[in-house]
Short mmCIF file of C-alpha atoms and ligand atoms in Angstrom, two decimals:
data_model
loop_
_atom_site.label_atom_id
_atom_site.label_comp_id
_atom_site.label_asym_id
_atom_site.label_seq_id
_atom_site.Cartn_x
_atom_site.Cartn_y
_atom_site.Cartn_z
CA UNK Y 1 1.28 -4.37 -26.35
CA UNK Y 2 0.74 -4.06 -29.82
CA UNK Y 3 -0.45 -6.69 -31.72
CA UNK Y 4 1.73 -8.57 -34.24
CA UNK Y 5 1.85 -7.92 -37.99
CA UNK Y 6 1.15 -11.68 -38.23
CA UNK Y 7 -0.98 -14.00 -35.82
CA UNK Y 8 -2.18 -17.80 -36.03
CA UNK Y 9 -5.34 -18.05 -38.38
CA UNK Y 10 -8.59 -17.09 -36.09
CA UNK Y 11 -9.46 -20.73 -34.17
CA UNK Y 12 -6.41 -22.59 -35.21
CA UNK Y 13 -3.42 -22.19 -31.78
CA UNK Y 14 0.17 -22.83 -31.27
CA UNK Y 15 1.04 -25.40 -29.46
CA UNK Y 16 3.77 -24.36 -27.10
CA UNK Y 17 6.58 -26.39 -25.48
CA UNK Y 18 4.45 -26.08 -22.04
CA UNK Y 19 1.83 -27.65 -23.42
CA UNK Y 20 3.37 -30.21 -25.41
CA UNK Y 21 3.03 -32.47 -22.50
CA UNK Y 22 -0.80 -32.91 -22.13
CA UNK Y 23 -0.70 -33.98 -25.48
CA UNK Y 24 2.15 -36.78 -25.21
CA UNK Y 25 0.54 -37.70 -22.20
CA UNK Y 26 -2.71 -38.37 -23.85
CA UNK Y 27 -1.22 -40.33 -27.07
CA UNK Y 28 0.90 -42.42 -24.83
CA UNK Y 29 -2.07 -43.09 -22.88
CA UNK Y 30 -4.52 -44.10 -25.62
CA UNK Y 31 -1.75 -45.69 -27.60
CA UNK Y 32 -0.82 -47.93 -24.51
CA UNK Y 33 -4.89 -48.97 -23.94
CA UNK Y 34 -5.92 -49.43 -27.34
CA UNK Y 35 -2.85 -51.89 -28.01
CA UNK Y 36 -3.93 -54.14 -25.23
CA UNK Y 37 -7.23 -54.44 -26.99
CA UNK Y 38 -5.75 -55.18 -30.36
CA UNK Y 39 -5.88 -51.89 -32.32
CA UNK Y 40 -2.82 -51.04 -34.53
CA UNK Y 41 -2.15 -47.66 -36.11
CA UNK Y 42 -2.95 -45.99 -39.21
CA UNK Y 43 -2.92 -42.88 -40.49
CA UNK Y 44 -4.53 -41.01 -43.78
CA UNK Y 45 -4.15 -37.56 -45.41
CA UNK Y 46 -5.17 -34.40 -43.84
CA UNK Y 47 -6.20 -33.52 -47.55
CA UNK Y 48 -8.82 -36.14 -48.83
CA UNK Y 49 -11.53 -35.49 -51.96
CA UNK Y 50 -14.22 -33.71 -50.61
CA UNK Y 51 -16.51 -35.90 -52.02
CA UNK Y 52 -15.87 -38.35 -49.70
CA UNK Y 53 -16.97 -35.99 -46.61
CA UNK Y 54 -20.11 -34.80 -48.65
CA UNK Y 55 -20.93 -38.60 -49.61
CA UNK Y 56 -20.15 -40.10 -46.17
CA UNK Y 57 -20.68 -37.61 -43.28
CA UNK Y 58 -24.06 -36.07 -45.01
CA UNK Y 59 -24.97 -33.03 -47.44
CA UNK Y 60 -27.21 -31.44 -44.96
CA UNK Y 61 -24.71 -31.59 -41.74
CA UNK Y 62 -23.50 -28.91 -40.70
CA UNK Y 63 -19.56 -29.99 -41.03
CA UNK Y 64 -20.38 -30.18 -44.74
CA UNK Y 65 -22.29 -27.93 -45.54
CA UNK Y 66 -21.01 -25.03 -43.23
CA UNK Y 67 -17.77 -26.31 -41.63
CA UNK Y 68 -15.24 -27.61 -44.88
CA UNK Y 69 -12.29 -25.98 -45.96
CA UNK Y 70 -12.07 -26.70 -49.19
CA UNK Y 71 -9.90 -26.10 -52.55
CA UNK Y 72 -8.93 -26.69 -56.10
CA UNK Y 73 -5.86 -28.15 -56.69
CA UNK Y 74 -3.78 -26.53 -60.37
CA UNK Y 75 -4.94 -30.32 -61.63
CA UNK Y 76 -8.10 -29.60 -61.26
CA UNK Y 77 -9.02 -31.91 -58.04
CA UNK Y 78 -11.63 -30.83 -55.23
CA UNK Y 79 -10.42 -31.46 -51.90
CA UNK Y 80 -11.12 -30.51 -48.32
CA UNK Y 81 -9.21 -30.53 -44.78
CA UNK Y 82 -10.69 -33.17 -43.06
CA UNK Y 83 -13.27 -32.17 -40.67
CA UNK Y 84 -13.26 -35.70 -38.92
CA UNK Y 85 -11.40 -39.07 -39.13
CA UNK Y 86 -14.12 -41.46 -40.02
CA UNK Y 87 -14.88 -41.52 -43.92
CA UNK Y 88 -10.72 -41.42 -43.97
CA UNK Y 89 -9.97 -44.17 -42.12
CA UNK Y 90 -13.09 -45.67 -44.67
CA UNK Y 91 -11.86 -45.15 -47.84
CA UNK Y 92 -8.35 -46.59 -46.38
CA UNK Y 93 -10.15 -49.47 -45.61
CA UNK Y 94 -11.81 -49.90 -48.92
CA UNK Y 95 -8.71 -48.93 -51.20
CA UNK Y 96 -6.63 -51.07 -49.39
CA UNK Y 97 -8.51 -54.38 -49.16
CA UNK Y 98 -8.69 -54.60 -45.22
CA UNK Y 99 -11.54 -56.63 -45.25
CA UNK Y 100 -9.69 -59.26 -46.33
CA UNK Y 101 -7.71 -58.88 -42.92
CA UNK Y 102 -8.81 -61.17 -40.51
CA UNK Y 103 -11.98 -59.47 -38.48
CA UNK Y 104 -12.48 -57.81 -36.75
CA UNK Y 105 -10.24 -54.88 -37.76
CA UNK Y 106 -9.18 -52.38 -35.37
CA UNK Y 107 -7.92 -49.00 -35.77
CA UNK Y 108 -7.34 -45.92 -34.26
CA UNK Y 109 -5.55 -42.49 -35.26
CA UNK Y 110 -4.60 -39.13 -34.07
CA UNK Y 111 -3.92 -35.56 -35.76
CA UNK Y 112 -5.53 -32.29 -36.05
CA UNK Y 113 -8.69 -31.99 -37.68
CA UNK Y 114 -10.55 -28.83 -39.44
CA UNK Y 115 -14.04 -27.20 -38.88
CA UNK Y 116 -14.91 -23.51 -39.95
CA UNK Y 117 -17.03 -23.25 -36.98
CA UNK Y 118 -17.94 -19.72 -35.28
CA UNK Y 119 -14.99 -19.26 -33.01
CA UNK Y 120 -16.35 -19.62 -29.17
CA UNK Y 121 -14.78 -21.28 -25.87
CA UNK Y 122 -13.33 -24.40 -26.62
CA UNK Y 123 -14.22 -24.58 -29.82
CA UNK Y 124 -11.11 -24.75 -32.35
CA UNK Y 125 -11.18 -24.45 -36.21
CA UNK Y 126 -8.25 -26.61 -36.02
CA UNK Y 127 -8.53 -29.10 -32.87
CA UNK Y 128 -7.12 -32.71 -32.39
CA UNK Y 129 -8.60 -35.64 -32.22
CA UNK Y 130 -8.18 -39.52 -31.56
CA UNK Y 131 -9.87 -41.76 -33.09
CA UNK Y 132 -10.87 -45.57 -33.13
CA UNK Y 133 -12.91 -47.71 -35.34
CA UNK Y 134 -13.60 -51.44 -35.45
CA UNK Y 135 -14.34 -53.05 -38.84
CA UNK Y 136 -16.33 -55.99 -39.11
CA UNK Y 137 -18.19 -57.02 -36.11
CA UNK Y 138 -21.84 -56.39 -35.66
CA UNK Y 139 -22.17 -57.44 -32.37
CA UNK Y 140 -23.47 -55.52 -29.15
CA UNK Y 141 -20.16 -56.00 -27.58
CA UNK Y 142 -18.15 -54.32 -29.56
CA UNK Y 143 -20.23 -51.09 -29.08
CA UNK Y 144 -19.55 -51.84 -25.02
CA UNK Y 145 -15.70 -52.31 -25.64
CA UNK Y 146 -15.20 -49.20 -27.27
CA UNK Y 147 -17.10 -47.08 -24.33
CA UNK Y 148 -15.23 -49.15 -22.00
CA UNK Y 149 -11.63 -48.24 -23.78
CA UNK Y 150 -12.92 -44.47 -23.83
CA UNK Y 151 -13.94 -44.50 -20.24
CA UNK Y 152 -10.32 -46.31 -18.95
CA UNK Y 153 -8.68 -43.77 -20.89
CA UNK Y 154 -10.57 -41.10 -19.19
CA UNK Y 155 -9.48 -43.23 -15.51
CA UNK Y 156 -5.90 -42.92 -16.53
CA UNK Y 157 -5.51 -39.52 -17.55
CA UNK Y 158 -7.19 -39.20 -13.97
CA UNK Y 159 -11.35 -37.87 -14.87
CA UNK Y 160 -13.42 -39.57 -11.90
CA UNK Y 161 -16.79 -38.69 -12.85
CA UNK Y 162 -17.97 -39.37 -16.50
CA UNK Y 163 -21.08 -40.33 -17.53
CA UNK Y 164 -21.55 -42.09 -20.75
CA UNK Y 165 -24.82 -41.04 -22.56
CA UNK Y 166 -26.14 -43.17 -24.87
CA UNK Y 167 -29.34 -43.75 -27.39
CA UNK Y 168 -29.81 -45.60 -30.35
CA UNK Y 169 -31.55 -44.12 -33.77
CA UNK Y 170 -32.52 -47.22 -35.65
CA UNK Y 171 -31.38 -48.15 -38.83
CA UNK Y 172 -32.62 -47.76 -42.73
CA UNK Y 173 -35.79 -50.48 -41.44
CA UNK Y 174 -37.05 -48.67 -38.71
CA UNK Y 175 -35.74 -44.79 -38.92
CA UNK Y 176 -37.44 -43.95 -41.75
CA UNK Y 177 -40.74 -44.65 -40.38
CA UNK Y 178 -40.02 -42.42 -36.79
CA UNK Y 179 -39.08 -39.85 -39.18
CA UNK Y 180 -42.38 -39.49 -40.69
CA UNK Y 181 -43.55 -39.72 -37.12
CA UNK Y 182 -41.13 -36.97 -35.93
CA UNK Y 183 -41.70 -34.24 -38.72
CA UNK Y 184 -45.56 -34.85 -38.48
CA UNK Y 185 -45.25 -33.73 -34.69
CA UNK Y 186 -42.56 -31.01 -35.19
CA UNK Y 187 -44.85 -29.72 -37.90
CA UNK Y 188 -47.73 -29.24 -35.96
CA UNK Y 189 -45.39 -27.56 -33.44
CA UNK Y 190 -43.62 -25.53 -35.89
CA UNK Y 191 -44.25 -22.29 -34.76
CA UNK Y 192 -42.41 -22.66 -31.19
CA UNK Y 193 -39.38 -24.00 -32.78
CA UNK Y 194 -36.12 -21.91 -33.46
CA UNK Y 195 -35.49 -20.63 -36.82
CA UNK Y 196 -32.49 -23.02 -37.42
CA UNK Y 197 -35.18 -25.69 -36.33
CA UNK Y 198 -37.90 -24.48 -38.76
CA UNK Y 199 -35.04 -25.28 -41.48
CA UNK Y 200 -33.95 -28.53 -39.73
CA UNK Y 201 -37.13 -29.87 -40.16
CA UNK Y 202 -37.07 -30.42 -43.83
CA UNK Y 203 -33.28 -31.18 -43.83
CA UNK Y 204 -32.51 -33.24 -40.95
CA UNK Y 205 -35.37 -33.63 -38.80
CA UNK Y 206 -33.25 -35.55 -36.09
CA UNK Y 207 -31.34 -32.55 -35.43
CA UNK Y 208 -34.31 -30.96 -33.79
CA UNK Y 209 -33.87 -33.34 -31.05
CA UNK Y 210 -30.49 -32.58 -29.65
CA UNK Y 211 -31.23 -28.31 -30.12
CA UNK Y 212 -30.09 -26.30 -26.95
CA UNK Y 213 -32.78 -23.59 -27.21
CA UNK Y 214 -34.97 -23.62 -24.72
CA UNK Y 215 -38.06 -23.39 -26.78
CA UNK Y 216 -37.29 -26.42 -29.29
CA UNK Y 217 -36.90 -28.54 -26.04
CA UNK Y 218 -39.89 -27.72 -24.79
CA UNK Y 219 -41.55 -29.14 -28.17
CA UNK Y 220 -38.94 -31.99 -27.91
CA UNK Y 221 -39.70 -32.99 -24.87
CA UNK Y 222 -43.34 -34.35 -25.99
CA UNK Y 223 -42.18 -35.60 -29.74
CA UNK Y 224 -42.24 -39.09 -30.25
CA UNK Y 225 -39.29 -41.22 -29.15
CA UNK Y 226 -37.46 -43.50 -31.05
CA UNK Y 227 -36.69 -46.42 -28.57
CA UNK Y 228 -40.11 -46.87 -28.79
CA UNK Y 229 -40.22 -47.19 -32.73
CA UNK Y 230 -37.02 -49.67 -32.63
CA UNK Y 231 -36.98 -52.24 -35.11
CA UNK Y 232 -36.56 -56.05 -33.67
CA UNK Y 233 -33.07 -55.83 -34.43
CA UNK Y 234 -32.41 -52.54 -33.37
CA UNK Y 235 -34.10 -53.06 -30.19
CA UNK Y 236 -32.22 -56.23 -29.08
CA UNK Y 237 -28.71 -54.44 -30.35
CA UNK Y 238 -29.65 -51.72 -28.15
CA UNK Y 239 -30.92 -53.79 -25.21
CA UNK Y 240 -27.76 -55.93 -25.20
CA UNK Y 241 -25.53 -52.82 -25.51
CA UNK Y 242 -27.34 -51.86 -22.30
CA UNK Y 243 -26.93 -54.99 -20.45
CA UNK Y 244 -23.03 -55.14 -21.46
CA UNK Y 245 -22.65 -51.91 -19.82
CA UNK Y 246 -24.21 -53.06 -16.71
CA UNK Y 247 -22.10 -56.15 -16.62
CA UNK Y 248 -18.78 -53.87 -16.85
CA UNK Y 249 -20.77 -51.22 -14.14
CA UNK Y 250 -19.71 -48.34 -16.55
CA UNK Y 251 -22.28 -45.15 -15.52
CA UNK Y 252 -24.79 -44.53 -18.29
CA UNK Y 253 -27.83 -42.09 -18.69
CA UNK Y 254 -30.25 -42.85 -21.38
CA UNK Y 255 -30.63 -40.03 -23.73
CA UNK Y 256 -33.75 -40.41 -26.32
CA UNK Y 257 -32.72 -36.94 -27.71
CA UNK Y 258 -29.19 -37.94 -28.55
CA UNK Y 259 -28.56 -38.16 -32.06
CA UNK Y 260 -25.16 -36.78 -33.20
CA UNK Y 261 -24.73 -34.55 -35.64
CA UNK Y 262 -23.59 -36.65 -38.69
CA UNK Y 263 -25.64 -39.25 -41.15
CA UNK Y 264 -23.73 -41.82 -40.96
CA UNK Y 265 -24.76 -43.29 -37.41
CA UNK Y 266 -26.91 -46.58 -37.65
CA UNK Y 267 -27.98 -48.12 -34.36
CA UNK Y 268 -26.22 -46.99 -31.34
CA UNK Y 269 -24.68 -43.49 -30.20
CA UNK Y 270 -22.93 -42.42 -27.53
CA UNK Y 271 -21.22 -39.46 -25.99
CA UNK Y 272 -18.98 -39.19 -22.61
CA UNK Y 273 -18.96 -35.82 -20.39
CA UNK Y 274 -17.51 -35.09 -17.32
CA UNK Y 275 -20.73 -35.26 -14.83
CA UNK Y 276 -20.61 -32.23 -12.98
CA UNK Y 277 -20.24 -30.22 -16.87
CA UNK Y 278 -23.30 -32.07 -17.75
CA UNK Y 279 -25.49 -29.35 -16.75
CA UNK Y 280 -23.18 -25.72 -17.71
CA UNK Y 281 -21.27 -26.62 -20.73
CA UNK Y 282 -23.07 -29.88 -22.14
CA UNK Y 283 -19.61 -30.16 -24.28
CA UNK Y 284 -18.98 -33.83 -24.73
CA UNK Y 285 -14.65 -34.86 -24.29
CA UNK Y 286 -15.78 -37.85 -26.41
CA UNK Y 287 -18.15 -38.83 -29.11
CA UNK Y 288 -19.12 -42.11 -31.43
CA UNK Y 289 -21.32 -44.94 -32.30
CA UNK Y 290 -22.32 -47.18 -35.34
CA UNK Y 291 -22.51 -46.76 -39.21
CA UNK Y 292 -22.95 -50.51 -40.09
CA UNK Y 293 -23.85 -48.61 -43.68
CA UNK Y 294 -20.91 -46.20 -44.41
CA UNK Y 295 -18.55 -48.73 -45.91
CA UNK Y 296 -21.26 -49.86 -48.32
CA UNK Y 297 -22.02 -46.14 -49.19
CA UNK Y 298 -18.58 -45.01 -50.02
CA UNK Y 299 -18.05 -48.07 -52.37
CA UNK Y 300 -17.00 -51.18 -50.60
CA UNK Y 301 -18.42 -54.53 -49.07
CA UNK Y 302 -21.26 -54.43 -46.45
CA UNK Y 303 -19.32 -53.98 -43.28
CA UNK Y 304 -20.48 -52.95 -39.54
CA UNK Y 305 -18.24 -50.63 -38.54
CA UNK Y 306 -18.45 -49.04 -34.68
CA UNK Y 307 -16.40 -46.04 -34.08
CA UNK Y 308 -15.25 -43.07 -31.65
CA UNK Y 309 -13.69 -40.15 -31.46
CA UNK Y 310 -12.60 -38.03 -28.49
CA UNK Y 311 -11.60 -34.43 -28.33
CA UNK Y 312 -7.82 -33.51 -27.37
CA UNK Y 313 -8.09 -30.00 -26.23
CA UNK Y 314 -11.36 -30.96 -24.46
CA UNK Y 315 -9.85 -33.44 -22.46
CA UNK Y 316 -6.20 -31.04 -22.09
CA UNK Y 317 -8.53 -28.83 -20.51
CA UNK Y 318 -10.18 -31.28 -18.05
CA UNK Y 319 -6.68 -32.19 -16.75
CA UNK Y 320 -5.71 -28.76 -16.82
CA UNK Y 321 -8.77 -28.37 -14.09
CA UNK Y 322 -7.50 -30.98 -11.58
CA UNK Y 323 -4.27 -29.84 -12.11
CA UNK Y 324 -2.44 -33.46 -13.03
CA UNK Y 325 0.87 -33.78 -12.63
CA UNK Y 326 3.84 -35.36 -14.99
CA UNK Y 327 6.70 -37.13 -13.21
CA UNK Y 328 9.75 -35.11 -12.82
CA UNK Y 329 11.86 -37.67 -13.93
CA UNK Y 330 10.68 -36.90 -17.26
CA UNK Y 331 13.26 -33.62 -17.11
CA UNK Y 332 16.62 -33.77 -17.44
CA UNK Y 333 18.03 -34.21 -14.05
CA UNK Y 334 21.84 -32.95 -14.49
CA UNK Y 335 23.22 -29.41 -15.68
CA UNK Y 336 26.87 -29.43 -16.71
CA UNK Y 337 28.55 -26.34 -16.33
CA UNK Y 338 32.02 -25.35 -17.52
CA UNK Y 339 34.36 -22.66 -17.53
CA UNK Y 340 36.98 -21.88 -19.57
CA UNK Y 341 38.03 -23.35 -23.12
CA UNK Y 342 39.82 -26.88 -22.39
CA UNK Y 343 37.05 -27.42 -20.08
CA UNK Y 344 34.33 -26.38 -22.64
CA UNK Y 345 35.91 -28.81 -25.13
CA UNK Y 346 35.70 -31.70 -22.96
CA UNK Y 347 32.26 -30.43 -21.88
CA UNK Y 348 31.54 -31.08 -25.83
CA UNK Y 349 32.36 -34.63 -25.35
CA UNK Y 350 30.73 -35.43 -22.05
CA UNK Y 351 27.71 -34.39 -23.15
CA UNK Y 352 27.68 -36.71 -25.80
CA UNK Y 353 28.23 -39.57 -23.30
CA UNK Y 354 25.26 -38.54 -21.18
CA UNK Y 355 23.11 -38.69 -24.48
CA UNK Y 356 24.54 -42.36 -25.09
CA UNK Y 357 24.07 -43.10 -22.03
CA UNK Y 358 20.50 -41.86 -21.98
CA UNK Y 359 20.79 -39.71 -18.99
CA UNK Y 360 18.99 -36.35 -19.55
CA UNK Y 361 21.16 -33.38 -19.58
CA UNK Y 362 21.07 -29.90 -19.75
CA UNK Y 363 23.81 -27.01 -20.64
CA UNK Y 364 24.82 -23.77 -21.30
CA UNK Y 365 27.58 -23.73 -23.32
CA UNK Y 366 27.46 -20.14 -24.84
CA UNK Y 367 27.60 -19.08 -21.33
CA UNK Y 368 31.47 -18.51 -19.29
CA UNK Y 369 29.87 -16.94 -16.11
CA UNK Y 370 30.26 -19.95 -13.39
CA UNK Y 371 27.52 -18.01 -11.30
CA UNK Y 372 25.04 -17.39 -14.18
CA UNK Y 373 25.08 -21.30 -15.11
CA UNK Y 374 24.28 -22.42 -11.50
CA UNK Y 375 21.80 -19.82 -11.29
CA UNK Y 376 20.49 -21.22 -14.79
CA UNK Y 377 20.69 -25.15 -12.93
CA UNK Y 378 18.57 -23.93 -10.15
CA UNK Y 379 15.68 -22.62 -12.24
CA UNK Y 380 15.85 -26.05 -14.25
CA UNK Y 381 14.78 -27.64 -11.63
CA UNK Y 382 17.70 -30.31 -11.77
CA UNK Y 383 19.22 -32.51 -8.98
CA UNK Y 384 22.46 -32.45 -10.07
CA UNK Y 385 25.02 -29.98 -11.29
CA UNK Y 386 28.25 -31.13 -13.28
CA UNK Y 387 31.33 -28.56 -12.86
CA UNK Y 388 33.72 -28.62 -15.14
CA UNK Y 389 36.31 -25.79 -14.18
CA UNK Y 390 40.23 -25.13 -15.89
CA UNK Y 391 41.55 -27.32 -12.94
CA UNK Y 392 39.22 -30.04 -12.91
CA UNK Y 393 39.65 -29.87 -16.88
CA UNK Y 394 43.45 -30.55 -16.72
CA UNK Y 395 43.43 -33.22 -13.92
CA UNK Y 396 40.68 -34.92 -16.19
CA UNK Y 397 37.87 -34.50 -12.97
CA UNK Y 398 34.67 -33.06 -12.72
CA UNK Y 399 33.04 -31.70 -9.99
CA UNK Y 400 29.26 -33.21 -9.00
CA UNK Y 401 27.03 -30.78 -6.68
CA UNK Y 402 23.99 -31.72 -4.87
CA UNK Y 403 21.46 -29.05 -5.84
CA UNK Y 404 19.26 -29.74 -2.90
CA UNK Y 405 22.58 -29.50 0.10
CA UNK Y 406 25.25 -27.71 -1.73
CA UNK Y 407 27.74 -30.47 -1.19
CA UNK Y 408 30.53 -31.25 -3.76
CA UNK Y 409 32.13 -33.87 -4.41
CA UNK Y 410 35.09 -34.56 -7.25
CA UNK Y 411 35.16 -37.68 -9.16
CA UNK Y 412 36.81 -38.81 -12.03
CA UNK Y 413 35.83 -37.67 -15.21
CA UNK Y 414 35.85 -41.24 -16.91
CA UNK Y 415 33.08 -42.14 -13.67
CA UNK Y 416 30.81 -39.89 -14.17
CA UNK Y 417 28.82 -41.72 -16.44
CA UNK Y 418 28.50 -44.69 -14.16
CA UNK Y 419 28.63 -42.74 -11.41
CA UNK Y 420 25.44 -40.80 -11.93
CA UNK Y 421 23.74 -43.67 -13.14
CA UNK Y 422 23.99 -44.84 -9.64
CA UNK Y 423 22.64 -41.67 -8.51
CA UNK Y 424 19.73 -41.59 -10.24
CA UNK Y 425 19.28 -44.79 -10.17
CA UNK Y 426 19.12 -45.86 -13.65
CA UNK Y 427 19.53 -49.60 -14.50
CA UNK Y 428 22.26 -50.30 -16.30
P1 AMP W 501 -17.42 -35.06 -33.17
O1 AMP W 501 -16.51 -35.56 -34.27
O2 AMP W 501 -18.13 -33.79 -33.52
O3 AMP W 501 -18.26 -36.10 -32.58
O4 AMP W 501 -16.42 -34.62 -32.02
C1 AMP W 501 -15.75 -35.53 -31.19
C2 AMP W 501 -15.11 -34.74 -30.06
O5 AMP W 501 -14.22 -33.77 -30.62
C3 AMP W 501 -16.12 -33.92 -29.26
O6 AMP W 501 -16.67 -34.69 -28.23
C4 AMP W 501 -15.23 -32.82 -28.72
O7 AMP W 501 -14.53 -33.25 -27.58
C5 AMP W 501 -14.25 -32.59 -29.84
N1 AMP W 501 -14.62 -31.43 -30.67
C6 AMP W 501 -15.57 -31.36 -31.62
N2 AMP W 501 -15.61 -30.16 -32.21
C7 AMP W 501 -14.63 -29.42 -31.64
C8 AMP W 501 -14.11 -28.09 -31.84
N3 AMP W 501 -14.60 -27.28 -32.76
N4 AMP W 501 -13.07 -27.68 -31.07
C9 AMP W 501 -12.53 -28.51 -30.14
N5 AMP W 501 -12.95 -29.77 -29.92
C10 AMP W 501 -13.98 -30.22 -30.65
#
């Protein structure tokens, strides 16, 4: 076929009707958890000042430095597509005085997000996320709420085996000095390293530590670690993160080369896979951890904040792999057919009742053909087929057929309503 004059931007997708419902599914689904635990929704501009993504996610990261979309604005004003939800929901926080909200504060978001990254399998320039963040609560147990939310959001939208991998990379008392520790022994290894590792190394030394080449891991896999460099702090956040996770028996794997990719993490990170893509893909469905420091840094009051955010498409395609299924009932159920132009008028009005009555309907009213509107019925699936013919039209009846045994029956036409609410059994 040839191609089209025009096509979606390379990386950014449709999203088609089909696939409309993997996304519902998953906002109902995180929307439903995260109220139970107390979150309430915001949401902030897809267009924010790039500043704030340069300031707050890091110079040296790749999403900034590689990954922004950015423009002028005619008034002069440098902005950029958000690449993430974070620094956002941040600067929300500050401008709008939310810390004088009782604490802690909680959160959470959805809606496409932007990164200019090399287009490869499932990974999007434009992709959607979900996102939650907690404002004003230090404590251990918050980090082990949030991976507990992400991992019975995973259970409902019907993953079995994740694994939650976490670390922790210190804070400003203790990260500095593993840093020195790190770059000595990368430096004396520099050689064997990648080239994007040679350049790491005097940018963001962490990075090293989570490279996929197989000759940086080799180096990594004798470099210093940084649980063992832990401040006191640090080390008993950590520890107690650990043991909150064993009291809620949520599956963990320590992971000393975990880091992220963004600046902005203090203490704890954490990202959830699917086990058995651990070893092929290594492409996490979710992703977060702490940045006690980030509120302080773009402007406001010293706040721990503990955050997450997990990949739509990622996860669409994990339930597009065990094939989950969405409740019929969802579809509209009846067809209403008519023929000829009393009945169609009539047809007009009945439909309107079915939407009062919130019954979910389905017609063909540009069509006159009797047989091509059943044959449309049948491919929609529906249990029910109204018929609405001149004769039924005149003696004010409509005709109700079984889609599954063919048999008709004629009611009255001011029934219906009530009559297929018994049907499908839907409560008054
Ligand atoms: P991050 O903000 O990089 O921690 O990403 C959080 C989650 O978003 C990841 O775990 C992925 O599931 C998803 N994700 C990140 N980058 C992409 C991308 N380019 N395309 C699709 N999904 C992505």
């Amino acid at each position: 076929m040839k191609k089209p004059k025009f096509q979606a931007p390379t990386g950014m997708h449709d999203i088609l009707p089909e696939e409309q419902k993997y996304f519902q599914k998953i906002y109902e689904t995180v929307s439903d958890i995260v109220s139970f635990y107390g979150f309430k929704k915001i949401d902030t501009p897809i267009l924010e000042e790039a500043e704030l993504f340069s300031k707050g996610i890091g110079l040296s990261t790749d999403i900034v430095e590689k990954q922004m979309y950015t423009l002028k604005t005619k008034g002069g004003d440098f902005l950029a597509l958000r690449p993430e939800f974070t620094a956002g929901i941040v600067r929300a926080y500050i401008e709008h005085g939310m810390f004088t909200l009782p604490q802690p504060l909680k959160l959470y978001t959805f809606g496409p997000v932007f990164r200019a990254e090399r287009p490869q399998a499932g990974r999007y320039r434009q992709f959607h996320q979900f996102d939650l963040e907690v404002f004003g609560e230090g404590s251990a147990v918050i980090d082990a709420q949030i991976i507990q939310i992400c991992y019975n959001i995973l259970q409902d939208l019907k993953f079995k085996d994740v694994i939650v991998e976490v670390n922790s990379i210190g804070d400003s008392q203790c990260r500095p000095y593993y840093k020195k520790l790190l770059v000595n022994y990368l430096k004396s290894h520099q050689a064997a390293l990648c080239t994007n590792c040679r350049r790491r190394l005097r940018e963001s030394p962490l990075r090293v530590l989570d490279c996929k080449e197989e000759k940086c891991q080799r180096v990594v896999a004798r470099a210093p670690q940084i649980i063992d460099h832990l401040c006191q702090e640090c080390n008993n956040h950590f520890k107690e993160v650990l043991e909150f996770l064993d009291a809620l028996e949520l599956p963990y794997h320590l992971n000393p080369y975990l880091v992220r990719g963004l600046d902005y993490y203090t203490k704890t990170v954490f990202e959830i896979f699917e086990e058995d893509s651990l070893e092929e893909k290594h492409i996490a469905l979710l992703g977060g951890g702490r940045f006690d420091m980030l509120v302080k840094l773009l402007g406001g009051k010293d706040t721990p904040v503990c955050g997450v955010a997990g990949g739509v498409e990622r996860i669409i395609e994990g339930m597009r792999a065990r094939a989950v299924r969405f409740p019929r009932s969802s579809s509209p159920q009846v067809f209403l057919a008519q023929i000829g132009t009393l009945a169609k008028r009539r047809s007009l009005k009945l439909f309107e009742d079915f939407r009062k009555a919130k019954i979910g309907m389905i017609e063909s009213f540009g069509r006159d053909s009797l047989k091509a509107q059943l044959g449309r019925a049948q491919k929609s699936e529906v249990k029910y087929t109204l018929i609405l013919g001149q004769k039924e039209a005149l003696e004010e009846t409509v005709i109700i057929r079984d889609m599954d045994t063919g048999r008709q029956r004629t009611v009255k036409l001011d029934k219906i309503v009530g009559e297929m609410k018994r049907k499908l059994k839907i409560k008054k």
